[in-house]
CSV table of C-alpha atoms in Angstrom, one decimal:
chain,number,residue,atom,x,y,z
C,1,MET,CA,0.0,0.0,0.0
C,2,SER,CA,1.2,3.5,-0.8
C,3,LEU,CA,2.0,6.0,2.0
C,4,ILE,CA,-0.8,8.4,0.7
C,5,GLU,CA,-4.0,7.0,-0.9
C,6,VAL,CA,-6.6,9.3,-2.2
C,7,ASN,CA,-9.6,7.5,-3.9
C,8,GLU,CA,-12.4,9.3,-5.7
C,9,VAL,CA,-12.5,12.1,-3.2
C,10,SER,CA,-15.0,15.0,-3.6
C,11,LYS,CA,-15.7,18.0,-1.4
C,12,ALA,CA,-18.3,20.8,-1.9
C,13,PHE,CA,-19.1,23.9,0.1
C,14,ARG,CA,-22.3,25.8,0.5
C,15,VAL,CA,-21.7,29.4,-0.4
C,16,SER,CA,-24.0,32.4,0.4
C,17,LYS,CA,-25.4,34.1,-2.6
C,18,ARG,CA,-27.1,37.5,-2.5
C,19,SER,CA,-27.6,40.7,-4.5
C,20,ALA,CA,-25.4,43.7,-3.9
C,21,GLY,CA,-26.3,46.6,-1.7
C,22,ILE,CA,-28.5,47.1,1.4
C,23,PRO,CA,-31.7,45.7,-0.3
C,24,GLY,CA,-29.8,42.5,-1.1
C,25,MET,CA,-28.5,42.3,2.5
C,26,LEU,CA,-32.0,42.7,3.9
C,27,VAL,CA,-33.5,40.0,1.6
C,28,ASN,CA,-30.6,37.7,2.6
C,29,LEU,CA,-31.4,38.1,6.3
C,30,VAL,CA,-35.0,37.1,5.7
C,31,ALA,CA,-34.6,34.4,3.1
C,32,PRO,CA,-30.9,33.5,2.6
C,33,LYS,CA,-29.9,31.8,-0.7
C,34,TYR,CA,-27.0,29.5,-1.1
C,35,GLU,CA,-25.3,27.8,-4.0
C,36,LYS,CA,-23.1,24.7,-4.1
C,37,LYS,CA,-19.4,25.1,-5.0
C,38,GLN,CA,-17.7,21.9,-6.0
C,39,ALA,CA,-14.1,22.4,-4.7
C,40,VAL,CA,-12.8,18.9,-5.4
C,41,ASN,CA,-14.4,16.5,-7.8
C,42,ARG,CA,-13.5,12.7,-7.6
C,43,ILE,CA,-9.8,13.1,-7.3
C,44,SER,CA,-7.6,10.0,-7.0
C,45,PHE,CA,-3.9,9.6,-6.6
C,46,SER,CA,-1.3,7.8,-4.5
C,47,ILE,CA,2.2,8.8,-3.3
C,48,GLU,CA,5.0,6.5,-2.2
C,49,GLN,CA,7.3,6.9,0.8
C,50,GLY,CA,10.1,9.4,0.0
C,51,GLU,CA,8.5,11.0,-3.1
C,52,MET,CA,8.5,14.8,-3.6
C,53,VAL,CA,5.4,15.7,-5.5
C,54,GLY,CA,4.2,19.0,-6.9
C,55,PHE,CA,0.5,19.6,-6.6
C,56,ILE,CA,-0.5,22.6,-8.7
C,57,GLY,CA,-3.4,24.4,-10.3
C,58,PRO,CA,-4.9,27.8,-10.8
C,59,ASN,CA,-6.5,29.8,-8.0
C,60,GLY,CA,-9.7,28.0,-6.9
C,61,ALA,CA,-8.7,24.7,-8.4
C,62,GLY,CA,-9.0,22.8,-5.1
C,63,LYS,CA,-5.4,22.5,-4.0
C,64,SER,CA,-5.7,23.9,-0.5
C,65,THR,CA,-9.0,22.0,0.1
C,66,THR,CA,-7.2,18.8,-0.8
C,67,ILE,CA,-4.3,19.6,1.4
C,68,LYS,CA,-6.7,20.3,4.3
C,69,MET,CA,-8.4,16.9,3.8
C,70,LEU,CA,-5.0,15.2,3.7
C,71,SER,CA,-4.0,16.9,7.0
C,72,GLY,CA,-7.3,16.1,8.7
C,73,ILE,CA,-8.6,19.7,8.9
C,74,LEU,CA,-11.5,18.9,6.5
C,75,TYR,CA,-13.4,15.7,5.8
C,76,PRO,CA,-14.4,14.5,2.3
C,77,ASP,CA,-18.0,14.4,1.2
C,78,SER,CA,-17.3,11.1,-0.6
C,79,GLY,CA,-14.4,8.9,-1.4
C,80,SER,CA,-11.6,7.9,0.9
C,81,VAL,CA,-8.3,9.4,2.2
C,82,ARG,CA,-5.7,7.2,4.0
C,83,VAL,CA,-2.3,8.5,5.0
C,84,ASP,CA,0.3,6.4,6.6
C,85,GLY,CA,-2.4,3.9,7.7
C,86,TYR,CA,-4.6,6.7,9.2
C,87,ILE,CA,-7.9,8.2,8.2
C,88,PRO,CA,-6.9,11.8,8.9
C,89,TYR,CA,-10.2,13.4,9.8
C,90,ARG,CA,-11.2,10.4,12.0
C,91,GLN,CA,-7.9,9.7,13.8
C,92,ARG,CA,-6.6,13.3,13.9
C,93,ARG,CA,-5.1,13.1,17.4
C,94,GLU,CA,-2.9,10.1,16.6
C,95,TYR,CA,-2.3,11.1,13.0
C,96,VAL,CA,-0.9,14.7,13.4
C,97,GLY,CA,2.2,13.4,15.2
C,98,ASN,CA,3.4,11.8,11.9
C,99,ILE,CA,2.9,14.9,9.6
C,100,GLY,CA,4.1,18.4,9.3
C,101,VAL,CA,2.2,21.2,7.6
C,102,VAL,CA,3.6,24.6,6.4
C,103,PHE,CA,1.1,27.2,5.2
C,104,GLY,CA,3.1,30.1,3.6
C,105,GLN,CA,0.5,32.7,4.6
C,106,LYS,CA,-0.2,31.4,8.1
C,107,SER,CA,2.5,31.0,10.7
C,108,GLN,CA,2.4,28.5,13.6
C,109,LEU,CA,5.0,30.5,15.5
C,110,GLN,CA,4.1,32.8,18.5
C,111,TRP,CA,4.3,36.3,17.2
C,112,ASP,CA,5.8,38.0,20.3
C,113,LEU,CA,8.0,35.2,21.5
C,114,PRO,CA,11.6,34.4,20.3
C,115,VAL,CA,11.7,31.7,17.7
C,116,LEU,CA,13.5,29.4,20.1
C,117,ASP,CA,10.6,29.7,22.6
C,118,SER,CA,8.1,28.7,19.9
C,119,PHE,CA,10.2,25.6,19.2
C,120,GLU,CA,10.3,24.8,22.9
C,121,LEU,CA,6.5,25.0,23.0
C,122,LEU,CA,6.2,22.7,20.0
C,123,LYS,CA,8.6,20.3,21.7
C,124,ALA,CA,6.1,20.0,24.6
C,125,ILE,CA,3.1,19.8,22.4
C,126,TYR,CA,4.5,16.9,20.3
C,127,ARG,CA,6.3,15.3,23.3
C,128,ILE,CA,9.5,15.2,21.4
C,129,PRO,CA,12.3,13.4,23.2
C,130,GLU,CA,15.1,15.7,24.4
C,131,GLU,CA,17.8,14.0,22.3
C,132,VAL,CA,15.7,14.0,19.1
C,133,TYR,CA,14.7,17.7,19.7
C,134,GLN,CA,18.3,18.8,20.2
C,135,ASN,CA,19.6,16.9,17.2
C,136,ASN,CA,17.0,18.2,14.9
C,137,LEU,CA,17.2,21.8,16.2
C,138,SER,CA,21.0,21.9,15.8
C,139,ARG,CA,21.0,20.3,12.4
C,140,PHE,CA,18.1,22.4,10.9
C,141,THR,CA,19.5,25.6,12.4
C,142,GLU,CA,22.8,25.0,10.7
C,143,MET,CA,21.4,23.9,7.4
C,144,LEU,CA,19.1,26.9,7.2
C,145,ASP,CA,21.6,29.4,8.6
C,146,MET,CA,19.2,30.5,11.5
C,147,SER,CA,21.7,31.0,14.3
C,148,GLY,CA,21.6,34.8,13.8
C,149,PHE,CA,17.9,35.2,14.5
C,150,ILE,CA,16.7,32.2,16.4
C,151,ASN,CA,16.6,34.3,19.6
C,152,GLN,CA,14.7,37.2,18.0
C,153,PRO,CA,10.9,37.7,18.4
C,154,VAL,CA,9.0,36.4,15.4
C,155,ARG,CA,7.5,39.8,14.7
C,156,GLN,CA,11.0,41.2,14.1
C,157,LEU,CA,11.9,38.7,11.4
C,158,SER,CA,11.9,39.2,7.7
C,159,LEU,CA,9.5,37.1,5.6
C,160,GLY,CA,12.3,34.9,4.5
C,161,GLN,CA,13.5,34.3,8.0
C,162,ARG,CA,10.0,33.6,9.3
C,163,MET,CA,9.5,31.0,6.5
C,164,ARG,CA,12.7,29.2,7.4
C,165,ALA,CA,11.6,29.1,11.1
C,166,ASP,CA,8.1,27.9,10.1
C,167,ILE,CA,9.6,25.0,8.1
C,168,VAL,CA,11.8,24.0,11.0
C,169,ALA,CA,8.8,24.2,13.3
C,170,ALA,CA,7.0,21.7,11.1
C,171,LEU,CA,10.0,19.3,11.1
C,172,LEU,CA,11.1,19.3,14.7
C,173,HIS,CA,9.1,16.2,15.6
C,174,SER,CA,10.6,14.2,12.6
C,175,PRO,CA,7.4,13.7,10.6
C,176,ARG,CA,7.3,11.2,7.8
C,177,ILE,CA,5.1,13.4,5.6
C,178,VAL,CA,5.1,17.2,5.2
C,179,PHE,CA,2.5,19.2,3.3
C,180,PHE,CA,3.7,22.6,1.9
C,181,ASP,CA,1.2,25.3,0.9
C,182,GLU,CA,3.2,28.1,-0.8
C,183,PRO,CA,6.4,27.6,1.3
C,184,THR,CA,8.4,30.3,-0.5
C,185,ILE,CA,5.7,33.0,-1.0
C,186,GLY,CA,7.3,36.4,-0.8
C,187,VAL,CA,10.8,35.1,-0.2
C,188,ASP,CA,13.7,36.6,-2.1
C,189,VAL,CA,15.8,34.6,-4.6
C,190,VAL,CA,18.5,33.7,-2.2
C,191,GLY,CA,16.1,32.6,0.5
C,192,LYS,CA,14.2,30.4,-2.0
C,193,GLU,CA,17.3,28.7,-3.1
C,194,THR,CA,18.3,28.1,0.6
C,195,ILE,CA,14.9,26.5,1.3
C,196,ARG,CA,14.9,24.4,-1.8
C,197,ASN,CA,18.4,23.0,-1.2
C,198,PHE,CA,17.4,22.2,2.4
C,199,LEU,CA,14.3,20.3,1.4
C,200,CYS,CA,16.1,18.3,-1.2
C,201,GLU,CA,18.8,17.4,1.2
C,202,LEU,CA,16.3,16.4,3.9
C,203,ASN,CA,14.4,14.2,1.4
C,204,ALA,CA,17.6,12.5,0.2
C,205,LYS,CA,18.9,11.8,3.7
C,206,ASP,CA,15.7,11.2,5.7
C,207,ARG,CA,13.3,10.0,3.0
C,208,VAL,CA,10.7,12.6,4.1
C,209,THR,CA,7.7,12.5,1.8
C,210,MET,CA,6.7,16.0,0.6
C,211,LEU,CA,3.7,17.4,-1.2
C,212,PHE,CA,4.0,21.0,-2.5
C,213,THR,CA,1.3,23.4,-3.6
C,214,THR,CA,2.8,26.5,-5.1
C,215,HIS,CA,2.5,29.0,-8.0
C,216,ASP,CA,6.3,29.2,-8.4
C,217,MET,CA,7.2,26.6,-10.9
C,218,GLN,CA,10.9,27.0,-9.9
C,219,ASP,CA,10.0,25.5,-6.6
C,220,ILE,CA,8.6,22.5,-8.4
C,221,GLU,CA,11.3,22.1,-11.1
C,222,LYS,CA,14.1,22.3,-8.5
C,223,THR,CA,12.6,19.9,-5.9
C,224,CYS,CA,10.1,17.5,-7.6
C,225,LYS,CA,10.2,14.8,-10.3
C,226,ARG,CA,6.5,14.2,-10.3
C,227,LEU,CA,3.7,16.6,-10.9
C,228,ILE,CA,-0.1,16.5,-10.2
C,229,ILE,CA,-2.2,19.2,-11.9
C,230,ILE,CA,-5.8,19.9,-10.9
C,231,ASP,CA,-8.2,22.4,-12.4
C,232,LYS,CA,-11.8,23.1,-11.4
C,233,GLY,CA,-11.5,20.4,-8.8
C,234,ALA,CA,-10.6,17.6,-11.2
C,235,LYS,CA,-7.2,16.0,-11.9
C,236,VAL,CA,-5.7,17.1,-15.3
C,237,TYR,CA,-2.3,15.5,-15.2
C,238,ASP,CA,-0.4,13.0,-13.0
C,239,GLY,CA,3.1,12.0,-14.0
C,240,LEU,CA,6.8,12.9,-14.4
C,241,LEU,CA,7.6,16.6,-14.7
C,242,SER,CA,9.6,15.7,-17.8
C,243,GLY,CA,6.4,14.1,-19.2
C,244,ILE,CA,4.7,17.5,-19.4
C,245,ARG,CA,7.0,18.4,-22.3
C,246,ARG,CA,6.3,15.1,-24.1
C,247,ALA,CA,2.6,15.4,-23.6
C,248,TYR,CA,2.0,19.1,-24.2
C,249,GLY,CA,5.3,20.6,-25.4
C,250,THR,CA,5.1,20.0,-29.1
C,251,THR,CA,6.3,23.5,-30.1
C,252,ARG,CA,10.0,23.8,-30.8
C,253,GLN,CA,12.2,26.9,-31.2
C,254,VAL,CA,15.4,27.3,-33.1
C,255,ASP,CA,17.3,30.7,-32.8
C,256,VAL,CA,19.8,31.3,-35.5
C,257,GLU,CA,22.5,33.9,-35.9
C,258,PHE,CA,23.6,34.1,-39.5
C,259,ALA,CA,27.1,35.1,-40.6
C,260,GLY,CA,25.7,38.2,-42.3
C,261,GLU,CA,22.4,39.9,-43.1
C,262,CYS,CA,20.1,37.7,-45.1
C,263,THR,CA,16.6,37.0,-46.1
C,264,VAL,CA,15.4,33.5,-45.5
C,265,GLU,CA,12.9,31.9,-47.8
C,266,PRO,CA,9.6,30.8,-46.4
C,267,MET,CA,9.5,27.2,-45.1
C,268,GLU,CA,6.4,25.0,-44.9
C,269,HIS,CA,5.0,24.6,-41.4
C,270,VAL,CA,7.6,26.9,-40.0
C,271,GLU,CA,7.0,30.4,-38.5
C,272,ILE,CA,10.0,32.7,-39.0
C,273,ARG,CA,10.5,35.7,-36.8
C,274,GLU,CA,13.0,38.5,-37.3
C,275,LEU,CA,14.8,39.2,-34.0
C,276,ASP,CA,16.7,42.3,-35.2
C,277,GLY,CA,14.6,43.7,-38.0
C,278,PRO,CA,13.8,42.5,-41.6
C,279,GLY,CA,16.9,41.2,-43.3
C,280,GLY,CA,18.8,41.1,-40.1
C,281,ARG,CA,21.2,38.4,-38.9
C,282,LYS,CA,19.2,36.9,-36.0
C,283,LYS,CA,16.0,34.9,-36.7
C,284,ARG,CA,13.7,32.6,-34.7
C,285,PHE,CA,12.1,29.5,-36.3
C,286,LEU,CA,9.0,28.1,-34.5
C,287,PHE,CA,7.4,24.8,-35.5
C,288,GLU,CA,5.4,21.8,-34.3
C,289,SER,CA,7.5,18.7,-33.7
C,290,ARG,CA,4.8,16.5,-35.3
C,291,GLU,CA,5.0,18.5,-38.5
C,292,VAL,CA,8.7,19.3,-38.9
C,293,GLN,CA,11.7,17.2,-38.0
C,294,ILE,CA,14.3,19.3,-36.3
C,295,ASP,CA,17.2,17.6,-38.0
C,296,SER,CA,15.6,18.3,-41.4
C,297,LEU,CA,15.2,21.9,-40.6
C,298,MET,CA,18.7,22.3,-39.4
C,299,GLY,CA,20.1,20.4,-42.4
C,300,ALA,CA,18.2,22.8,-44.8
C,301,LEU,CA,19.5,25.9,-43.0
C,302,LEU,CA,23.1,24.7,-42.9
C,303,ALA,CA,23.0,23.7,-46.5
C,304,ARG,CA,21.7,27.1,-47.8
C,305,TYR,CA,23.1,29.7,-45.4
C,306,ALA,CA,26.3,30.6,-43.5
C,307,ILE,CA,25.5,30.3,-39.8
C,308,ARG,CA,27.5,31.7,-37.0
C,309,ASP,CA,25.4,30.3,-34.0
C,310,LEU,CA,22.4,28.1,-33.5
C,311,THR,CA,20.4,27.3,-30.4
C,312,VAL,CA,17.6,24.8,-30.0
C,313,SER,CA,15.1,25.4,-27.1
C,314,GLU,CA,12.4,23.3,-25.6
C,315,PRO,CA,9.3,25.0,-24.3
C,316,GLU,CA,9.4,26.2,-20.7
C,317,ILE,CA,7.4,24.2,-18.2
C,318,GLU,CA,5.8,27.4,-16.8
C,319,GLY,CA,4.5,28.4,-20.3
C,320,LEU,CA,3.1,24.9,-20.8
C,321,ILE,CA,1.4,24.9,-17.5
C,322,ARG,CA,-0.1,28.3,-18.3
C,323,LYS,CA,-1.5,26.9,-21.6
C,324,ILE,CA,-3.0,24.0,-19.8
C,325,TYR,CA,-4.7,26.3,-17.3
C,326,ASN,CA,-6.0,28.4,-20.2
C,327,GLY,CA,-7.3,25.4,-22.2
C,328,GLU,CA,-4.9,26.2,-25.1
C,329,VAL,CA,-3.7,22.6,-25.3
C,330,ALA,CA,-5.7,19.4,-25.5
C,331,ARG,CA,-6.0,17.4,-22.2
């Protein structure tokens, strides 16, 4: 059995619906109206021990609702959720000692206390053995370079410092599974790299299973091999990150710098863009891989023109994901 099993899970919410203005408010007080919003619609997936999985989708796709069901905060309307042998919403007291949760926009640290005091409080809550606590605290503090601010009140920390402290807070009790909801939101480039490197090292050494929801595709590309995409509550894709390009990335791009100014003759199924004006030296060739073979295109260019430089590019993952969200590619 997989560590995480989600089978045909659905979740809907009842949302208040009323007209704008004071008349609408008064009518709503007397005869309130509601509509059903389907947040998650029959999602199924499984995750093995030690996997790092990206769980992404546009705003309102159902990501956070799914994470809350996995962490036991919400219960599903139908279907089943089982994590590490537990049913999260039924066995929450026993279950939470095996997981960590990081919400990028909601801290579990005490605002007016030093970071270390919050850690001591969590040590008591989770009943962490002294040796385990000290080993984890020392190791994580060094890996995330936190010694300079661990004794400062949380309210005095920068966003990047607070996020590092929140991640450590979720890991002090050595959970087998950690759920991340926007773990690098608002963090600068250096801070993001520090967090990503830390999580990859932790996964490699401790085999901690991690599930990420984020809008930053760099977080996914640098930490995860597998990607689950949901949209409007339904699963759209589940597979290797590299498989996204094979499944949806059919457009190819070749940038060419010619030895001198030249005009290139039109080519069938190839869009030619001038990068430095008509007749210039730099041009971009765009085509669908199912219509044009790249070796044929390059052979034709090299046979007809003097070329100084040539670069072949695959489509960026972020661009492909955006097209999937917008319905620009077939699912």
